[in-house]
Tab-separated table of C-alpha atoms in Angstrom:
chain	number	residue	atom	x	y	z
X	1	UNK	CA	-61.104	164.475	98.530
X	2	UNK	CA	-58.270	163.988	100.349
X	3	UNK	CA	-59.508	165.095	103.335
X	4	UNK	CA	-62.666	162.533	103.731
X	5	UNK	CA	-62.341	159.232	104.858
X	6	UNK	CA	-65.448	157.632	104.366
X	7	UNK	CA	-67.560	158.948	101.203
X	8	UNK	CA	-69.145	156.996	97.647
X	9	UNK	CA	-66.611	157.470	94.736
X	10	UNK	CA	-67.575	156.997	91.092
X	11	UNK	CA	-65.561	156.500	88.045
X	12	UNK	CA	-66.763	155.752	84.354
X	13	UNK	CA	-65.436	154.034	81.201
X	14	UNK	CA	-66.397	153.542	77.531
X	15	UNK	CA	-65.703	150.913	75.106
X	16	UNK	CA	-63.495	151.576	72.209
X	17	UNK	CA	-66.846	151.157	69.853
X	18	UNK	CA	-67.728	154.563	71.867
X	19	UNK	CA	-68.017	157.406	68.579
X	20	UNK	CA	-64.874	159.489	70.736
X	21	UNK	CA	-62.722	156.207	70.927
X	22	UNK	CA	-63.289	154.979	67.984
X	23	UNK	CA	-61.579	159.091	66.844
X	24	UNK	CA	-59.313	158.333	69.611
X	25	UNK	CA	-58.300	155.091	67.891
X	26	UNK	CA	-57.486	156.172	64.249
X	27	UNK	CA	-55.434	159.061	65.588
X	28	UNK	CA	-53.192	157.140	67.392
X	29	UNK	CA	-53.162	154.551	64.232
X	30	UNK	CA	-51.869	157.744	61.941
X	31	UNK	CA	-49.024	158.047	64.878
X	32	UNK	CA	-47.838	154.484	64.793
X	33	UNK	CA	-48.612	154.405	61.134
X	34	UNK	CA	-45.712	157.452	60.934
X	35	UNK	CA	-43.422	156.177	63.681
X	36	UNK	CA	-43.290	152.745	62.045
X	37	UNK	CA	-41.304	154.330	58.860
X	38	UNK	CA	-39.625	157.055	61.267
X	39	UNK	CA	-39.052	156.485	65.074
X	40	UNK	CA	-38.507	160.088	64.732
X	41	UNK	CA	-41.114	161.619	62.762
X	42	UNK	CA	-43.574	164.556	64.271
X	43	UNK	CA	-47.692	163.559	64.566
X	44	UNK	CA	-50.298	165.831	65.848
X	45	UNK	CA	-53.910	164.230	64.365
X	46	UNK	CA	-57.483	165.031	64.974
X	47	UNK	CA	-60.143	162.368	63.907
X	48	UNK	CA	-63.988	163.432	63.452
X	49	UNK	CA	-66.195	160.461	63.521
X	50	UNK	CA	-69.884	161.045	62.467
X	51	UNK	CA	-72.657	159.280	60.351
X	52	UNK	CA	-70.782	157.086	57.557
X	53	UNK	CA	-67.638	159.682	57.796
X	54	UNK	CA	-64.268	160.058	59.065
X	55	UNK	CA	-62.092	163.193	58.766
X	56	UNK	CA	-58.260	163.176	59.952
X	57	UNK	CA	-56.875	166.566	59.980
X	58	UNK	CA	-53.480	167.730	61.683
X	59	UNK	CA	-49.524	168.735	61.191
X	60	UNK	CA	-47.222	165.797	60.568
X	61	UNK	CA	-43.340	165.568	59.621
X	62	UNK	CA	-41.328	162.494	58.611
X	63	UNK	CA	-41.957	160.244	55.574
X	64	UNK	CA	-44.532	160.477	52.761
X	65	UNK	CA	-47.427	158.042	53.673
X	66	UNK	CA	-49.816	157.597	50.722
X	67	UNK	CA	-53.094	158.669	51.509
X	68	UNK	CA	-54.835	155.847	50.478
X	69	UNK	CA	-52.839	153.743	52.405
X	70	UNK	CA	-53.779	155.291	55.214
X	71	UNK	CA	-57.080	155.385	54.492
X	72	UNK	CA	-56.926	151.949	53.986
X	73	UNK	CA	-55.725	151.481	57.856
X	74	UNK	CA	-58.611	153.715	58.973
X	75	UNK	CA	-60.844	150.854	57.526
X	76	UNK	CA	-59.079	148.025	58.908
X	77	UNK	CA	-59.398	150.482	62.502
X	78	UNK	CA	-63.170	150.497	61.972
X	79	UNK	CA	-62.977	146.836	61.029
X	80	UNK	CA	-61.307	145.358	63.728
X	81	UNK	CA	-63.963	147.524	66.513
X	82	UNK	CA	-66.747	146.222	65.000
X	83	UNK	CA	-68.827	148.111	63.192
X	84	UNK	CA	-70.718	147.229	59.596
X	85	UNK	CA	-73.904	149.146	59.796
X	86	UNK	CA	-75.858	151.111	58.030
X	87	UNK	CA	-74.728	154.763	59.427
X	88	UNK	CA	-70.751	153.319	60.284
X	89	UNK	CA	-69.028	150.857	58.729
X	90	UNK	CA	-65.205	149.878	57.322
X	91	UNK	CA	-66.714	149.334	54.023
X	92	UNK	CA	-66.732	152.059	51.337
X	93	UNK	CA	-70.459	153.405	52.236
X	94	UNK	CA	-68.329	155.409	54.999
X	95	UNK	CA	-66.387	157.920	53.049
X	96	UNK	CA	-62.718	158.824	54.530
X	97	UNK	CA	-61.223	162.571	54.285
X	98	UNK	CA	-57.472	163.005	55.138
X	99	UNK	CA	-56.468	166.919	55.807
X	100	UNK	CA	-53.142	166.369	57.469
X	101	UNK	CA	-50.233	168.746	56.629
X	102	UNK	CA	-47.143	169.416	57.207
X	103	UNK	CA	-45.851	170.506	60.746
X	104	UNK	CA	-45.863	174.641	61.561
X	105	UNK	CA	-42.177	175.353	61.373
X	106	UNK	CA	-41.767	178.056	64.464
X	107	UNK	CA	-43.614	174.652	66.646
X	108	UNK	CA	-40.259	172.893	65.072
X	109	UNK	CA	-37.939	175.386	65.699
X	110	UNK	CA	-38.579	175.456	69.422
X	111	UNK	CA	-39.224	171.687	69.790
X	112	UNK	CA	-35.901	170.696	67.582
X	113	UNK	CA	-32.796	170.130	69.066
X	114	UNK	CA	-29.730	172.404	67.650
X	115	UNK	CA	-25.882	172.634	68.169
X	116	UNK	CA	-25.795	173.013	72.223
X	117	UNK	CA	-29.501	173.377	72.708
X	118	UNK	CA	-31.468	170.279	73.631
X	119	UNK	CA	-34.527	168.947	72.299
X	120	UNK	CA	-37.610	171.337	73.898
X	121	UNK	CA	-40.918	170.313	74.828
X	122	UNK	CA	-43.494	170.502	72.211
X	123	UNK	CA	-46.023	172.970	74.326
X	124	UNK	CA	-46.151	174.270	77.746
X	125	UNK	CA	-48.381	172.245	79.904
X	126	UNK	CA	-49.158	170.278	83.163
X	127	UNK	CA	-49.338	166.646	83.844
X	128	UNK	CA	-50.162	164.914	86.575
X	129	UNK	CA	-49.208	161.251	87.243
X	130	UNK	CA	-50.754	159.153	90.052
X	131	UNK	CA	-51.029	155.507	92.039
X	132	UNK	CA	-52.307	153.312	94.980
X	133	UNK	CA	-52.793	150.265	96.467
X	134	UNK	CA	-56.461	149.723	95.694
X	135	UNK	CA	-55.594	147.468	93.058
X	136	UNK	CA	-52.808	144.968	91.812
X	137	UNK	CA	-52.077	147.337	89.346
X	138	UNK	CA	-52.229	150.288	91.608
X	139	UNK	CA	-54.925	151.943	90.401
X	140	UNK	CA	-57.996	153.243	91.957
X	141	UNK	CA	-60.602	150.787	92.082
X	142	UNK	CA	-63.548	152.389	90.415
X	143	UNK	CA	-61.544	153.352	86.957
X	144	UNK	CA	-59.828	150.032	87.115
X	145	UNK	CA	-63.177	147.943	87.328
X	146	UNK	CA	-65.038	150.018	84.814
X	147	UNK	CA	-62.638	149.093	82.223
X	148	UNK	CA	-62.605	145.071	82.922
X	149	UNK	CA	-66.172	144.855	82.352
X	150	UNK	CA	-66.082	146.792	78.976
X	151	UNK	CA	-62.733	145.354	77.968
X	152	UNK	CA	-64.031	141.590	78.666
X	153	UNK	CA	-67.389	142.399	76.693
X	154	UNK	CA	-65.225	143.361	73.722
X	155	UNK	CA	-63.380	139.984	74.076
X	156	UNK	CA	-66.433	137.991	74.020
X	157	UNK	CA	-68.390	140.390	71.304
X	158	UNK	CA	-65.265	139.721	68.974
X	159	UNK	CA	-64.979	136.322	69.602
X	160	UNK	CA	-68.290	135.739	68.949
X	161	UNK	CA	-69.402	134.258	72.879
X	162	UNK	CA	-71.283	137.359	73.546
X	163	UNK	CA	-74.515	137.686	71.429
X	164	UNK	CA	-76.627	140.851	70.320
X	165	UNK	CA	-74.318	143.423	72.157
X	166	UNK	CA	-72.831	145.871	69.480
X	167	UNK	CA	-69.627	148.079	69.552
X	168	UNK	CA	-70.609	151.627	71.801
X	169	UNK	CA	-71.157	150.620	75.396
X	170	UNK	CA	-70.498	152.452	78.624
X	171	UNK	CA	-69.714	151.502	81.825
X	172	UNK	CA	-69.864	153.044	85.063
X	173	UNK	CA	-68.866	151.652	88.755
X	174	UNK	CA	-69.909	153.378	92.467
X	175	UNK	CA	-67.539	152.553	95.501
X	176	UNK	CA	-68.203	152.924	98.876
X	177	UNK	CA	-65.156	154.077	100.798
X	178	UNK	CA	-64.397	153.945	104.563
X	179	UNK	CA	-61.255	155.174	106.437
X	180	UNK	CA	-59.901	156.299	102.846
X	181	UNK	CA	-60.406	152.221	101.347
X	182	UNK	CA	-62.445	150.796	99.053
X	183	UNK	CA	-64.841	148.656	100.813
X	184	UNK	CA	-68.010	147.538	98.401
X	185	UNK	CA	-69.848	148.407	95.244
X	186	UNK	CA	-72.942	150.288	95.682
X	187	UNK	CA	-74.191	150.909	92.109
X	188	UNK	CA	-73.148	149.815	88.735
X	189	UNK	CA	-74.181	151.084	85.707
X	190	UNK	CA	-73.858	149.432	81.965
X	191	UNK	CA	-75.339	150.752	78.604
X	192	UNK	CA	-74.831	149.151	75.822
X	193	UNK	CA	-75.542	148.994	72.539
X	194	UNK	CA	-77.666	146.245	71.505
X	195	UNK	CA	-78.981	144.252	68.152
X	196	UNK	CA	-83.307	145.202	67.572
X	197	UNK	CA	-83.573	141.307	68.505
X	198	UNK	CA	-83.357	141.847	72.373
X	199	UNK	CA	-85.501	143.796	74.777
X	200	UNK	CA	-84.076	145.118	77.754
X	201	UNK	CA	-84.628	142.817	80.491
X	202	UNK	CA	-82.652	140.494	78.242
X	203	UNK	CA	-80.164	142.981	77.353
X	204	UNK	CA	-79.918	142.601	81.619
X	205	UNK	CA	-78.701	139.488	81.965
X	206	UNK	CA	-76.893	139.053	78.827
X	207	UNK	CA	-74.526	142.234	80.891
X	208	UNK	CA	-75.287	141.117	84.250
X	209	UNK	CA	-72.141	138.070	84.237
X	210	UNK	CA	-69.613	140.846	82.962
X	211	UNK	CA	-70.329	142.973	86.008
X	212	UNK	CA	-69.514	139.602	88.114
X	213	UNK	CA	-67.199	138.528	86.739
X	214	UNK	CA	-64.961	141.734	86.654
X	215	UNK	CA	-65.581	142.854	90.368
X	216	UNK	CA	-63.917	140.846	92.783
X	217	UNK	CA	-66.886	139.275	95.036
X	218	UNK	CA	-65.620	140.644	97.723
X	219	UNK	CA	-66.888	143.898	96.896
X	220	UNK	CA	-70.001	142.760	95.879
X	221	UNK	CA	-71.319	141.734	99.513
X	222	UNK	CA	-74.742	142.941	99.768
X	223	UNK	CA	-75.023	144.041	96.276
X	224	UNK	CA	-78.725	145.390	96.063
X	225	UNK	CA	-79.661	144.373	92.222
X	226	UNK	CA	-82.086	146.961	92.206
X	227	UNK	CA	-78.440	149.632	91.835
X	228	UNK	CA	-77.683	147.431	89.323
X	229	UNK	CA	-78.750	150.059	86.173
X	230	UNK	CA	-78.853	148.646	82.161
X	231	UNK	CA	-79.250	151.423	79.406
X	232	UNK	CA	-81.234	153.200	81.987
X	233	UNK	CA	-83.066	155.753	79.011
X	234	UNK	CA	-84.637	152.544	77.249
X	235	UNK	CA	-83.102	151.145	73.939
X	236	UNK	CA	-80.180	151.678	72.617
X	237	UNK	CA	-79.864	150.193	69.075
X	238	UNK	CA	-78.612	153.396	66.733
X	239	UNK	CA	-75.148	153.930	68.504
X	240	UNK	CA	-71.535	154.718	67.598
X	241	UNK	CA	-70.381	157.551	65.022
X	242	UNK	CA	-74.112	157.268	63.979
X	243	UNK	CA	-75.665	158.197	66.959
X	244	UNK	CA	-73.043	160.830	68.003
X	245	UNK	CA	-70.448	162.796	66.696
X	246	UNK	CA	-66.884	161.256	67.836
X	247	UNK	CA	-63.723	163.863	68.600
X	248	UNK	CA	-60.070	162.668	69.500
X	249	UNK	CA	-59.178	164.138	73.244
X	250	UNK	CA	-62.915	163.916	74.859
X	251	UNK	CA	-62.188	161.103	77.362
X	252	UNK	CA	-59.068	162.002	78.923
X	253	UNK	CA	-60.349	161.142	82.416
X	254	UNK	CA	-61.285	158.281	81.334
X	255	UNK	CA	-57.872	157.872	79.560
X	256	UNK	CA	-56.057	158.450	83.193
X	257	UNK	CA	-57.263	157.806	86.796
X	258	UNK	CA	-61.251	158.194	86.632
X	259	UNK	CA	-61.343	161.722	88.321
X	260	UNK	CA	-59.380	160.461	91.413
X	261	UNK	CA	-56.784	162.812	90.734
X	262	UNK	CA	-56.217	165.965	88.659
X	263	UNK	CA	-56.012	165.997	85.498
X	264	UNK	CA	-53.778	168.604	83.255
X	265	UNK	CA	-56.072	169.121	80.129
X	266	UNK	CA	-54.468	167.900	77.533
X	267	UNK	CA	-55.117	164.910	75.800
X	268	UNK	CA	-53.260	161.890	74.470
X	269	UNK	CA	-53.952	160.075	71.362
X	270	UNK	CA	-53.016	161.440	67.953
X	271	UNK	CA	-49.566	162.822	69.579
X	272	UNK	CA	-46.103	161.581	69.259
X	273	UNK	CA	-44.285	161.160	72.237
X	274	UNK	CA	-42.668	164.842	71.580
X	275	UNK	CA	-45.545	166.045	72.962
X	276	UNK	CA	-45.469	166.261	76.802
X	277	UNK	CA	-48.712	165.924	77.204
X	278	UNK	CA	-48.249	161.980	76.337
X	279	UNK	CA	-44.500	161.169	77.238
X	280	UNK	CA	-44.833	163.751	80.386
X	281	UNK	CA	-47.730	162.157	81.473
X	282	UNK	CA	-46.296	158.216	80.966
X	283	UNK	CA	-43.184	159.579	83.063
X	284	UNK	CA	-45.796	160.884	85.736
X	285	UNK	CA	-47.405	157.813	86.496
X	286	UNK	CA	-44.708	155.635	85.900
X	287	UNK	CA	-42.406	157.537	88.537
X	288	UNK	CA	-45.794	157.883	91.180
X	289	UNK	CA	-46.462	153.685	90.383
X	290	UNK	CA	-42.805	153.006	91.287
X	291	UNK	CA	-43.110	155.282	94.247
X	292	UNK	CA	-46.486	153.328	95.667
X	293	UNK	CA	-44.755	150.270	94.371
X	294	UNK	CA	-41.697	150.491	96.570
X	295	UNK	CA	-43.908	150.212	99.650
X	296	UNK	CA	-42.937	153.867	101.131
X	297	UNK	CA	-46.980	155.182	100.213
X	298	UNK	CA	-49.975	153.771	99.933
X	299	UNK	CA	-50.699	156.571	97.184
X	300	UNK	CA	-48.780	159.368	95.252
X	301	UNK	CA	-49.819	162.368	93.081
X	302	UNK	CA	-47.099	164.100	91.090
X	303	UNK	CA	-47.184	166.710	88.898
X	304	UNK	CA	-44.932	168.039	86.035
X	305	UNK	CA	-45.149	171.449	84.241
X	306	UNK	CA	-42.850	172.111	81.163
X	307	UNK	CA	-42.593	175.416	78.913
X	308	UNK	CA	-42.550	175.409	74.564
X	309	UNK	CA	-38.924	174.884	73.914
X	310	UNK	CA	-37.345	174.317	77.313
X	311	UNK	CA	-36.298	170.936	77.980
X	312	UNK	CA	-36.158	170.651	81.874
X	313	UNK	CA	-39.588	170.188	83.970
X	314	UNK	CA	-40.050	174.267	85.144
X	315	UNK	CA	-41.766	172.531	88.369
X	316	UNK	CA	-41.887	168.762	89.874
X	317	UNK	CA	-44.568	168.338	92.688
X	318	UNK	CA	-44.740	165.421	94.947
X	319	UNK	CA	-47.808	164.725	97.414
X	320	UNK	CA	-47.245	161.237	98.801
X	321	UNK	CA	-50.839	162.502	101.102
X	322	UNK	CA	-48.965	161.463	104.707
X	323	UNK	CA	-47.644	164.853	105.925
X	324	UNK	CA	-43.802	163.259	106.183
X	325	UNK	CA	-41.955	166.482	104.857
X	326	UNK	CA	-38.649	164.439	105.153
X	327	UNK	CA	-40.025	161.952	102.887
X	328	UNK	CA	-41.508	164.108	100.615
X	329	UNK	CA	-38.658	165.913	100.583
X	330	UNK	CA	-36.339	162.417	99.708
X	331	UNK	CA	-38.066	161.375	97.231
X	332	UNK	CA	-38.293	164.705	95.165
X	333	UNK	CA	-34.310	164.681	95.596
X	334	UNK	CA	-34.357	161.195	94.212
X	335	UNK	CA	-36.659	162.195	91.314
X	336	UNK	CA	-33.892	164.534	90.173
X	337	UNK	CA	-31.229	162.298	90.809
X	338	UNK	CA	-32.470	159.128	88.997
X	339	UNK	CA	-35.284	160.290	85.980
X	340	UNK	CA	-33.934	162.744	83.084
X	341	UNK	CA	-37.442	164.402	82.327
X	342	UNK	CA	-36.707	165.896	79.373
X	343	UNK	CA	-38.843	165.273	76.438
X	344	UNK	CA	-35.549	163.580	75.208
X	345	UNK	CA	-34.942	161.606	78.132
X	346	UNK	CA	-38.165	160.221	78.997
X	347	UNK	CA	-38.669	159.246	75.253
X	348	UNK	CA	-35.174	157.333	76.063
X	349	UNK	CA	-36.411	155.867	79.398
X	350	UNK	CA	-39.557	154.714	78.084
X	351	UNK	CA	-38.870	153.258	74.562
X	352	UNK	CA	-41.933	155.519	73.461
X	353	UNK	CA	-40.415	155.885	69.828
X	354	UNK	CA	-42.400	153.402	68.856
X	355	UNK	CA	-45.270	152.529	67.000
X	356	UNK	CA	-47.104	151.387	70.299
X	357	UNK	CA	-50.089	153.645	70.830
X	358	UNK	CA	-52.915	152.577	68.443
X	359	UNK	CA	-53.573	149.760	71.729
X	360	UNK	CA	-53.584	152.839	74.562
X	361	UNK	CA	-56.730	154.063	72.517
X	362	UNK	CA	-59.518	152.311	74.697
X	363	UNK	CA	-59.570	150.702	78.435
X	364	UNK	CA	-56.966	153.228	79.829
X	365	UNK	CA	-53.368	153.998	79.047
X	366	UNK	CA	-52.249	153.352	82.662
X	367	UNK	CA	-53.048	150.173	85.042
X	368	UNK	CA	-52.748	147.880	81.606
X	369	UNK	CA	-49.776	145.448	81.208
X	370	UNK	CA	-46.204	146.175	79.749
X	371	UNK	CA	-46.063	144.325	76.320
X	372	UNK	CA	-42.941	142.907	74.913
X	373	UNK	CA	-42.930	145.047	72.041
X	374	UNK	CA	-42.444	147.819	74.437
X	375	UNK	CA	-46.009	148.917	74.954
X	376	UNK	CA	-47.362	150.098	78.056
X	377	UNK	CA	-43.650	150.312	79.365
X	378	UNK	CA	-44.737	153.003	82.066
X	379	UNK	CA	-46.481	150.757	84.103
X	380	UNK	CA	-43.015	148.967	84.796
X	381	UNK	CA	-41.774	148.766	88.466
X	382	UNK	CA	-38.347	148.800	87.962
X	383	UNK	CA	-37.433	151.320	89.815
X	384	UNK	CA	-38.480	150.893	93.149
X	385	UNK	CA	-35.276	151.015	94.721
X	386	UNK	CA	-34.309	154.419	94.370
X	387	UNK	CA	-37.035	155.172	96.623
X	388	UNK	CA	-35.510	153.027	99.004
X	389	UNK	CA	-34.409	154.622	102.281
């Protein structure tokens, strides 16, 4: 990709009623649910969402948290998204399972810190971290625009402004591109789910204002309605855990940049920030949106790679996508110099010992806003001057 210039560029989203957010979301409620009693305890949790069920299974450490409580906070998860039908709701017709255990101890004997040896990383991995300037929050445009029109509709669904439209929705945004930019909208694509008291050329234009009002008109010049594509296959009233199974860790494009860069594989809810592929991932894209930030590239891709029990990055790989070896070269050196990426240290950089990631669960984890309760504190751009020459 990095060779075209002009080319169409599409990037989806789904809401967090979406059966794999909605696993998404109670995983990372069992990790802030654990860090809240332990900054320090250990979470790895897998949610299966299906027809009036919920099963958590996983390896925790840290402080006894009675299962009904928590299954009480898997309601309240369920609640608060929006569902109360007849194949998914909070209430008791949707039985909850809990199969968590405690953490493997050889996984905690490398990860642990001991005497002399600092704290490791939790698994071997990759993880990439990226930016540009398409957007104020220096994200690519498609990703970023997908998520504003689900993220308002869940606004207006809660609030009760926005009739008929129920919790699973998708959304999915086509850019034009020339010389490398974003330029215009050619196709958008929204499927929701809907209440059995609309048909769907209403379903249409109860969507169409979202789409409008989340793309800045500027890209919308020329818009031909007829690319303008709602539930596409027909209805869409069975939806949610009901109408497909839910895992934690199936959206992890959506989760990052939209498929405009690489992605390592691993995903991010249900993990405490031991786990690199979270915290590695944060540090990533915080150090690349400081880097685009600082004015010295329009766009930066940067990639970690870490090793069970080791505590330093084995590899750290910069492509600021410009051909300056110098600068490429300067900012790796300031990387080094200025960012401890240790698991320890970027845990410590990031105040990610927290009970903060229950909110990352839908609309992305990057391009959002940092929150004063420490949420979100990657996308920061404090740090702009060490990459100033």
């Amino acid at each position: 990709m990095s060779n075209l210039k002009n080319f169409l560029f599409t990037s989806e989203s789904v809401s967090e009623g979406h059966p794999d957010k909605v696993s998404d979301r109670v995983s990372d409620m069992v990790v802030d649910t654990y860090l809240s009693k332990d900054p320090y305890a250990r979470v790895a949790c897998e949610t299966l969402t299906t027809t009036n069920k919920v099963v958590l299974a996983g390896e925790v450490r840290g402080p006894e948290i009675n299962k009904e409580d928590l299954i009480k906070n898997v309601r309240d998860c369920i609640k608060d998204i929006g569902y109360d039908q007849e194949g998914f709701t909070w209430k008791e017709a949707t039985k909850v399972e809990s199969h968590l255990h405690s953490q493997s101890s050889d996984i905690a004997m490398g990860v642990d810190s001991k005497g002399n040896k600092d704290e490791g990383a939790g698994d071997q991995g990759i993880m990439f971290g990226y930016a540009c300037d398409e957007t104020d929050v220096l994200m690519p445009a498609p990703i970023h625009y997908s998520h504003k029109i689900l993220r308002l509709m869940a606004e207006d669904r809660k609030s009760g402004k926005l009739k008929n439209i129920e919790p699973d929705s998708k959304s999915q945004v086509t850019f034009q591109y020339l010389n490398g930019k974003p330029v215009k909208v050619k196709s958008v694509v929204i499927s929701s789910q809907h209440s059995a008291n609309v048909n769907q050329k209403e379903v249409r234009e109860i969507l169409r204002p979202y789409m409008l009002k989340s793309i800045p008109k500027e890209f919308m010049v020329d818009f031909n309605d007829d690319e303008f594509y709602v539930n596409p296959t027909g209805n869409f009233v069975i939806g949610g855990p009901d109408g497909d199974c839910g895992l934690t860790g199936r959206k992890i494009i959506v989760d990052t940049y939209g498929g405009a860069a690489p992605h390592g594989g691993g995903a991010f809810s249900g993990k405490d920030p031991t786990k690199v592929d979270r915290s590695a991932a944060y540090a990533a894209r915080y150090i690349a949106k400081n880097i685009v930030a600082s004015k010295i590239s329009e766009k930066c891709l940067i990639q970690l790679a870490y090793a069970i029990g080791v505590s330093k990055p084995l590899s750290i790989y910069v492509n600021l996508f410009d051909d300056d070896l110098d600068k490429n070269k300067f900012v790796i050196e300031r990387i080094k110099e200025n960012f401890d990426l240790s698991p320890r240290g970027i845990r410590e950089m990031l105040g990610l010992n927290k009970a903060i990631y229950e909110k990352t669960a839908a609309y992305g984890h990057f391009g959002r806003t940092p929150e004063s309760d420490g949420a979100f504190s990657w996308e920061n751009t404090d740090k702009t001057t060490v990459f100033t020459k």
